[in-house]
Amino acid sequence: MNSLEQPIFLGIESSCDDLGMALVQNGEVLAESLSSSMDEHSKFGGVIPEIASRAHLEALDAVYDDLIKKTQSKFPSFSLRDVAAIGVTANPGLIGCLSVGANFAKGLSFGSDKPLYALNHVHGHILAASLSHPLPKDFLALIVSGGHSSLFIVRNFADQSTQISFEEIGSTLDDAAGEAFDKVGRLLGLKYPAGPEIDRFAQSGEVKINFPLPLTEPKFMKEHRYDFSFSGLKTAAVRELEKLSLSDDLLKSNRLKDEGITLEDFCASFAKSVASVLTLKTMWASDEFNLGTIVIGGGFSANSQLRNCLKSACEDKGKELIVPEIKYCTDNGSMIANLTEKMFQQSFPDSILDFSVRSI
Ligand code: KG4
Ligand code: ZN
């Protein structure tokens, strides 16, 4: 049962094109507010940092006021005084965007004398699934988004007496999974971000093209066993489209000439390759490090081909798969408020007020 008597945590996320703020108590979202500048970037085919940071600056007051109003509809006397600690994304992300959120959080912290945590965005994604599902003490996390494809060993989540640790055992050498989807989607004439669109088309297609499974060959096992690389796959997709003599308006014709391959088939084949690589390496790591639970997060973790592929691999191997709610896959304030609560509960030291934001 939520009440103002128990600690409440404020989280602020502004690392890319979304500005999110939320309040969390006992791993449960009390209220959340989000402003996305996505539509402003769509016409450019990608996020324009200057547009995103300006949009955040313009939306700050409205998002914060909306959050307070939503909380007061549950607890009429609620104010910032009832918050135990404030957390904000400090890295990685777009510097201008991060600065807007960080400076706002610093102002709130200074004005209210509340502890402030400068937090890692990817760690927020890792724990996002805990907003709807209990997590075990130790687990393997696969974080896939527009900027990241990484595998982490997470230890001491469900343990108040020690501190959680996040050990990255592999990451992308070039494009992230979401980025590869967005870039291939652009070639197909799809609107940015193309990830959800490719997912949708792929659901009704058949796998007819054998795309490669990058970095899975034996020669890469020593140095890059848990790393990912999707830029070669993107090039393979371009070549395939050329070979199929892609018509200028694929979306209208909905058919790749001469081969009987539809847009849906192309998307299903491409999505299958990305999902297979992510699943293969995740299962290898869960075996090698003896971790029976796999947690996924990040915008791409909403992808149905990845979810299906991981689900059946986990069923085969008797492993548990924990997925976040779709709305907590992409960037949001709740995952940062949730991480703030974890830092506070496990007695992590709070940050100095003049901390710097970082792009990596
Ligand atoms: O986590 P996120 O909101 O931002 C980053 O931290 O990057 O992830 C956004 C990314 C975009 O590349 C988007 O295309 C991708 O997640 N995405 C998807 C799906 N939903 C979002 N990719 C494939 N299938 C989806 N259903
Ligand atoms: Zn993200």
Coordinates of C-alpha atoms and ligand atoms in Angstrom, one line a residue:
M1 CA 0.0 0.0 0.0
N2 CA 1.5 3.3 -1.1
S3 CA 1.6 6.2 1.3
L4 CA 3.6 9.4 1.9
E5 CA 5.1 7.8 5.0
Q6 CA 7.4 5.6 2.9
P7 CA 10.3 6.9 0.8
I8 CA 9.4 8.2 -2.7
F9 CA 12.0 8.6 -5.5
L10 CA 12.0 11.1 -8.3
G11 CA 13.7 10.0 -11.6
I12 CA 14.5 12.3 -14.6
E13 CA 15.5 11.0 -18.0
S14 CA 16.5 13.2 -20.9
S15 CA 19.4 11.4 -22.7
C16 CA 17.9 11.3 -26.2
D17 CA 14.6 12.4 -27.8
D18 CA 12.3 11.7 -24.8
L19 CA 12.0 13.7 -21.6
G20 CA 10.5 11.6 -18.9
M21 CA 9.9 12.1 -15.2
A22 CA 8.4 9.7 -12.7
L23 CA 7.9 8.9 -9.0
V24 CA 8.5 5.4 -7.7
Q25 CA 7.9 3.8 -4.3
N26 CA 8.7 0.2 -3.4
G27 CA 9.5 -0.6 -7.1
E28 CA 6.0 0.7 -8.1
V29 CA 5.3 3.7 -10.3
L30 CA 3.2 6.3 -8.4
A31 CA 3.0 8.7 -11.3
E32 CA 4.9 9.3 -14.6
S33 CA 5.0 11.9 -17.3
L34 CA 6.7 11.9 -20.7
S35 CA 7.2 14.3 -23.6
S36 CA 8.6 12.9 -26.8
S37 CA 10.2 15.0 -29.6
M38 CA 10.1 12.0 -32.0
D39 CA 7.8 13.6 -34.5
E40 CA 10.1 16.5 -34.9
H41 CA 12.9 14.2 -35.9
S42 CA 11.0 11.9 -38.2
K43 CA 11.4 14.1 -41.2
F44 CA 15.2 14.0 -40.8
G45 CA 15.4 10.2 -40.5
G46 CA 17.1 10.3 -37.1
V47 CA 17.4 12.3 -33.9
I48 CA 18.8 15.8 -34.3
P49 CA 20.5 16.6 -31.0
E50 CA 19.9 20.4 -31.1
I51 CA 16.2 19.9 -31.8
A52 CA 15.9 17.3 -29.0
S53 CA 17.6 19.4 -26.3
R54 CA 15.6 22.5 -27.2
A55 CA 12.4 20.5 -27.1
H56 CA 13.4 19.1 -23.6
L57 CA 14.0 22.7 -22.4
E58 CA 10.6 23.8 -23.6
A59 CA 8.8 20.8 -22.1
L60 CA 10.5 20.7 -18.7
D61 CA 8.0 22.7 -16.7
A62 CA 5.0 21.1 -18.3
V63 CA 6.3 17.6 -17.7
Y64 CA 7.2 18.3 -14.0
D65 CA 3.9 20.1 -13.3
D66 CA 2.0 17.2 -14.9
L67 CA 3.9 14.7 -12.7
I68 CA 3.1 16.7 -9.5
K69 CA -0.5 17.1 -10.5
K70 CA -0.9 13.3 -11.2
T71 CA 0.7 12.5 -7.8
Q72 CA -1.5 15.0 -6.0
S73 CA -4.6 13.4 -7.4
K74 CA -3.6 10.4 -5.3
F75 CA -1.9 12.3 -2.4
P76 CA -3.3 15.8 -2.2
S77 CA -0.7 17.1 0.1
F78 CA 2.2 15.8 -1.9
S79 CA 5.2 18.1 -2.6
L80 CA 8.9 17.7 -3.3
R81 CA 9.5 17.5 0.5
D82 CA 8.0 14.0 0.4
V83 CA 10.8 12.8 -2.0
A84 CA 13.7 10.9 -0.4
A85 CA 16.1 11.2 -3.3
I86 CA 16.3 12.5 -6.9
G87 CA 18.0 10.6 -9.7
V88 CA 18.9 11.8 -13.2
T89 CA 20.5 10.2 -16.2
A90 CA 24.1 11.5 -16.4
N91 CA 25.4 9.2 -19.2
P92 CA 25.5 7.9 -21.9
G93 CA 23.5 10.1 -24.2
L94 CA 23.5 13.3 -26.2
I95 CA 25.3 16.0 -24.2
G96 CA 22.9 18.8 -24.8
C97 CA 19.9 16.6 -23.9
L98 CA 21.6 15.2 -20.8
S99 CA 22.5 18.7 -19.6
V100 CA 18.9 19.9 -19.7
G101 CA 17.7 17.1 -17.4
A102 CA 20.8 17.2 -15.2
N103 CA 20.6 21.0 -14.6
F104 CA 17.0 20.7 -13.8
A105 CA 17.6 17.9 -11.3
K106 CA 20.5 19.8 -9.7
G107 CA 18.2 22.8 -9.2
L108 CA 15.6 20.7 -7.6
S109 CA 18.1 19.0 -5.4
F110 CA 19.8 22.2 -4.3
G111 CA 16.4 23.9 -3.7
S112 CA 15.0 21.0 -1.7
D113 CA 18.2 19.8 0.0
K114 CA 17.5 16.2 -1.3
P115 CA 20.3 13.8 -2.3
L116 CA 21.0 13.6 -6.0
Y117 CA 22.2 10.5 -7.9
A118 CA 23.9 10.9 -11.3
L119 CA 22.9 7.7 -13.0
N120 CA 23.7 5.4 -16.0
H121 CA 21.0 5.2 -18.6
V122 CA 21.8 1.6 -19.5
H123 CA 21.6 0.5 -15.9
G124 CA 18.1 2.1 -15.8
H125 CA 17.1 -0.1 -18.8
I126 CA 18.5 -3.2 -17.1
L127 CA 16.2 -2.8 -14.1
A128 CA 13.1 -1.6 -16.0
A129 CA 11.7 -5.1 -16.0
S130 CA 11.6 -5.0 -12.2
L131 CA 8.8 -2.4 -12.4
S132 CA 6.4 -5.3 -13.3
H133 CA 8.2 -8.5 -12.3
P134 CA 10.4 -9.4 -9.3
L135 CA 14.1 -10.0 -10.3
P136 CA 16.4 -12.6 -8.6
K137 CA 19.7 -11.7 -6.9
D138 CA 21.8 -12.5 -9.9
F139 CA 20.9 -12.5 -13.6
L140 CA 22.1 -12.0 -17.2
A141 CA 20.8 -8.8 -18.9
L142 CA 20.6 -8.2 -22.6
I143 CA 20.1 -4.5 -23.4
V144 CA 19.2 -3.6 -26.9
S145 CA 18.2 -0.2 -28.1
G146 CA 18.9 2.5 -30.7
G147 CA 22.3 3.1 -29.1
H148 CA 23.2 -0.1 -27.4
S149 CA 23.5 -3.9 -27.8
S150 CA 25.2 -5.2 -24.7
L151 CA 25.3 -8.2 -22.4
F152 CA 25.7 -7.6 -18.6
I153 CA 26.1 -9.9 -15.6
V154 CA 24.2 -8.3 -12.8
R155 CA 24.8 -9.4 -9.2
N156 CA 23.2 -8.6 -5.9
F157 CA 20.0 -7.1 -7.2
A158 CA 17.8 -8.5 -4.5
D159 CA 20.1 -8.0 -1.6
Q160 CA 19.9 -5.0 0.7
S161 CA 23.1 -5.8 2.6
T162 CA 25.4 -5.6 -0.5
Q163 CA 25.5 -3.4 -3.6
I164 CA 24.4 -4.2 -7.0
S165 CA 27.1 -4.6 -9.7
F166 CA 26.8 -4.4 -13.5
E167 CA 29.5 -6.1 -15.4
E168 CA 29.4 -5.6 -19.2
I169 CA 30.8 -8.7 -20.9
G170 CA 30.1 -7.7 -24.5
S171 CA 28.8 -4.8 -26.5
T172 CA 28.3 -3.6 -30.1
L173 CA 31.4 -2.9 -32.2
D174 CA 29.4 -0.6 -34.5
D175 CA 25.7 -0.2 -35.1
A176 CA 23.3 -1.2 -32.3
A177 CA 20.3 -3.5 -33.2
G178 CA 17.8 -0.7 -33.2
E179 CA 20.1 1.5 -35.2
A180 CA 20.5 -1.2 -37.9
F181 CA 16.7 -1.6 -38.0
D182 CA 16.2 2.2 -38.3
K183 CA 18.8 2.4 -41.1
V184 CA 17.5 -0.5 -43.1
G185 CA 14.0 0.9 -42.6
R186 CA 15.1 4.2 -44.1
L187 CA 16.2 2.3 -47.2
L188 CA 12.8 0.7 -47.4
G189 CA 11.2 4.2 -47.2
L190 CA 9.8 3.7 -43.7
K191 CA 9.3 6.5 -41.2
Y192 CA 11.9 7.0 -38.4
P193 CA 12.1 5.1 -36.1
A194 CA 11.6 2.1 -38.4
G195 CA 12.1 -0.6 -35.7
P196 CA 8.5 -1.0 -34.8
E197 CA 7.4 -0.9 -38.5
I198 CA 9.9 -3.6 -39.5
D199 CA 8.7 -5.7 -36.6
R200 CA 5.1 -5.3 -37.7
F201 CA 5.8 -6.2 -41.4
A202 CA 8.0 -9.1 -40.3
Q203 CA 5.1 -10.7 -38.3
S204 CA 3.3 -11.5 -41.5
G205 CA 6.3 -12.4 -43.6
E206 CA 8.3 -15.6 -44.3
V207 CA 12.0 -16.0 -43.8
K208 CA 13.1 -16.4 -47.5
I209 CA 16.6 -14.8 -47.4
N210 CA 19.5 -16.2 -45.4
F211 CA 21.2 -13.2 -43.9
P212 CA 24.5 -13.8 -42.1
L213 CA 24.8 -14.2 -38.3
P214 CA 27.6 -11.7 -37.6
L215 CA 30.4 -12.5 -35.1
T216 CA 29.1 -16.0 -34.5
E217 CA 31.8 -17.8 -36.5
P218 CA 34.5 -19.8 -34.5
K219 CA 37.3 -17.3 -35.5
F220 CA 35.6 -14.6 -33.4
M221 CA 35.0 -16.7 -30.3
K222 CA 38.2 -15.7 -28.5
E223 CA 38.0 -11.9 -28.8
H224 CA 34.3 -11.2 -29.6
R225 CA 32.3 -14.0 -28.2
Y226 CA 29.8 -11.6 -26.5
D227 CA 30.2 -8.7 -28.8
F228 CA 27.8 -7.7 -31.6
S229 CA 28.2 -6.1 -35.0
F230 CA 25.2 -5.2 -37.1
S231 CA 26.8 -2.9 -39.7
G232 CA 27.8 -5.7 -42.0
L233 CA 24.3 -7.1 -41.8
K234 CA 23.0 -3.7 -42.8
T235 CA 25.3 -3.8 -45.9
A236 CA 24.1 -7.3 -46.7
A237 CA 20.6 -6.0 -46.6
V238 CA 21.5 -3.2 -49.0
R239 CA 23.1 -5.7 -51.4
E240 CA 20.1 -7.9 -51.2
L241 CA 17.8 -5.0 -52.0
E242 CA 19.9 -4.1 -55.0
K243 CA 19.9 -7.7 -56.2
L244 CA 16.2 -7.9 -55.9
S245 CA 16.1 -4.7 -58.0
L246 CA 14.0 -2.8 -55.4
S247 CA 11.4 -0.7 -57.0
D248 CA 11.4 3.0 -56.2
D249 CA 8.3 2.8 -54.2
L250 CA 8.5 -0.5 -52.4
L251 CA 5.8 0.4 -49.9
K252 CA 3.3 1.0 -52.7
S253 CA 4.2 -2.0 -54.8
N254 CA 4.8 -4.1 -51.7
R255 CA 6.8 -6.5 -53.8
L256 CA 10.5 -6.9 -54.5
K257 CA 10.6 -7.5 -58.2
D258 CA 11.0 -10.9 -59.8
E259 CA 11.8 -13.0 -56.8
G260 CA 8.3 -13.3 -55.2
I261 CA 9.7 -11.8 -52.1
T262 CA 7.5 -9.3 -50.4
L263 CA 8.4 -6.5 -48.1
E264 CA 7.1 -8.6 -45.3
D265 CA 9.4 -11.5 -46.3
F266 CA 12.4 -9.2 -46.5
C267 CA 11.6 -7.8 -43.0
A268 CA 11.1 -11.3 -41.5
S269 CA 14.4 -12.4 -42.9
F270 CA 16.3 -9.4 -41.6
A271 CA 14.6 -9.5 -38.2
K272 CA 15.3 -13.2 -37.9
S273 CA 19.0 -12.8 -38.4
V274 CA 19.2 -10.0 -35.7
A275 CA 17.1 -11.9 -33.3
S276 CA 19.1 -15.1 -33.8
V277 CA 22.4 -13.5 -33.1
L278 CA 21.1 -11.8 -30.0
T279 CA 19.6 -15.0 -28.7
L280 CA 22.5 -17.2 -29.6
K281 CA 25.0 -15.0 -27.6
T282 CA 22.6 -14.5 -24.7
M283 CA 22.2 -18.3 -24.3
W284 CA 25.9 -18.9 -24.6
A285 CA 26.5 -16.4 -21.8
S286 CA 23.8 -17.7 -19.6
D287 CA 25.3 -21.2 -19.9
E288 CA 28.9 -20.1 -19.4
F289 CA 28.2 -17.9 -16.3
N290 CA 25.5 -20.3 -15.0
L291 CA 22.8 -17.7 -14.8
G292 CA 19.3 -19.1 -14.9
T293 CA 17.4 -15.9 -15.4
I294 CA 17.7 -13.6 -18.5
V295 CA 16.3 -10.1 -18.3
I296 CA 15.9 -7.9 -21.4
G297 CA 15.5 -4.1 -21.8
G298 CA 15.9 -1.1 -24.1
G299 CA 13.8 0.0 -27.0
F300 CA 14.6 -3.0 -29.2
S301 CA 13.5 -5.4 -26.4
A302 CA 10.0 -4.6 -27.5
N303 CA 10.8 -6.5 -30.8
S304 CA 8.5 -9.5 -31.3
Q305 CA 11.0 -11.6 -33.3
L306 CA 13.6 -11.2 -30.5
R307 CA 11.0 -12.0 -27.8
N308 CA 9.8 -15.1 -29.6
C309 CA 13.3 -16.3 -30.3
L310 CA 14.5 -15.8 -26.7
K311 CA 11.3 -17.3 -25.3
S312 CA 11.7 -20.6 -27.2
A313 CA 15.4 -20.8 -26.5
C314 CA 14.7 -20.3 -22.7
E315 CA 11.9 -22.9 -22.8
D316 CA 14.3 -25.4 -24.4
K317 CA 17.0 -24.8 -21.9
G318 CA 14.8 -24.4 -18.8
K319 CA 15.8 -20.8 -18.2
E320 CA 13.6 -17.9 -17.0
L321 CA 13.0 -15.0 -19.4
I322 CA 11.8 -11.7 -17.8
V323 CA 10.7 -8.9 -20.2
P324 CA 9.7 -5.3 -19.3
E325 CA 6.3 -3.9 -20.1
I326 CA 6.4 -2.5 -23.6
K327 CA 6.1 1.1 -22.3
Y328 CA 9.2 0.6 -20.2
C329 CA 11.3 -0.8 -23.0
T330 CA 11.9 2.6 -24.6
D331 CA 13.3 5.6 -22.7
N332 CA 11.2 6.7 -19.7
G333 CA 11.5 8.4 -16.3
S334 CA 10.2 5.5 -14.3
M335 CA 13.3 3.3 -15.0
I336 CA 15.5 6.1 -13.6
A337 CA 13.3 6.6 -10.5
N338 CA 13.4 2.9 -10.0
L339 CA 17.2 2.8 -10.3
T340 CA 17.4 5.8 -7.9
E341 CA 15.4 3.8 -5.3
K342 CA 17.8 0.8 -5.7
M343 CA 20.9 3.1 -5.2
F344 CA 19.3 4.7 -2.1
Q345 CA 18.2 1.3 -0.6
Q346 CA 21.6 -0.2 -1.1
S347 CA 23.4 2.8 0.4
F348 CA 25.3 4.0 -2.6
P349 CA 26.8 7.4 -2.0
D350 CA 24.9 10.3 -3.7
S351 CA 26.6 12.5 -6.2
I352 CA 28.3 15.8 -5.8
L353 CA 26.1 18.7 -7.1
D354 CA 28.6 19.7 -9.9
F355 CA 28.8 16.3 -11.5
S356 CA 29.3 16.4 -15.3
V357 CA 27.2 14.6 -17.9
R358 CA 29.0 12.3 -20.4
S359 CA 28.2 11.1 -23.9
I360 CA 29.6 7.6 -23.1
Ligands
KG4_1 O1 15.8 2.6 -25.7 P1 15.3 3.5 -26.8 O2 14.0 4.3 -26.6 O3 16.4 4.6 -27.0 C1 17.8 4.4 -27.0 O4 18.3 4.4 -25.8 O5 18.4 4.2 -28.0 O6 15.3 2.7 -28.1 C2 14.9 3.2 -29.4 C3 15.2 2.1 -30.4 C4 14.9 2.6 -31.9 O7 16.1 2.3 -32.7 C5 13.7 1.9 -32.3 O8 13.6 1.6 -33.7 C6 13.8 0.6 -31.5 O9 14.3 1.0 -30.3 N1 12.6 -0.2 -31.4 C7 12.3 -1.3 -32.0 C8 11.0 -1.7 -31.6 N2 10.5 -0.8 -30.8 C9 11.5 0.2 -30.6 N3 13.1 -2.1 -32.8 C10 12.5 -3.2 -33.3 N4 11.3 -3.6 -33.0 C11 10.5 -3.0 -32.1 N5 9.3 -3.4 -31.8
ZN2 ZN 17.5 4.0 -24.0

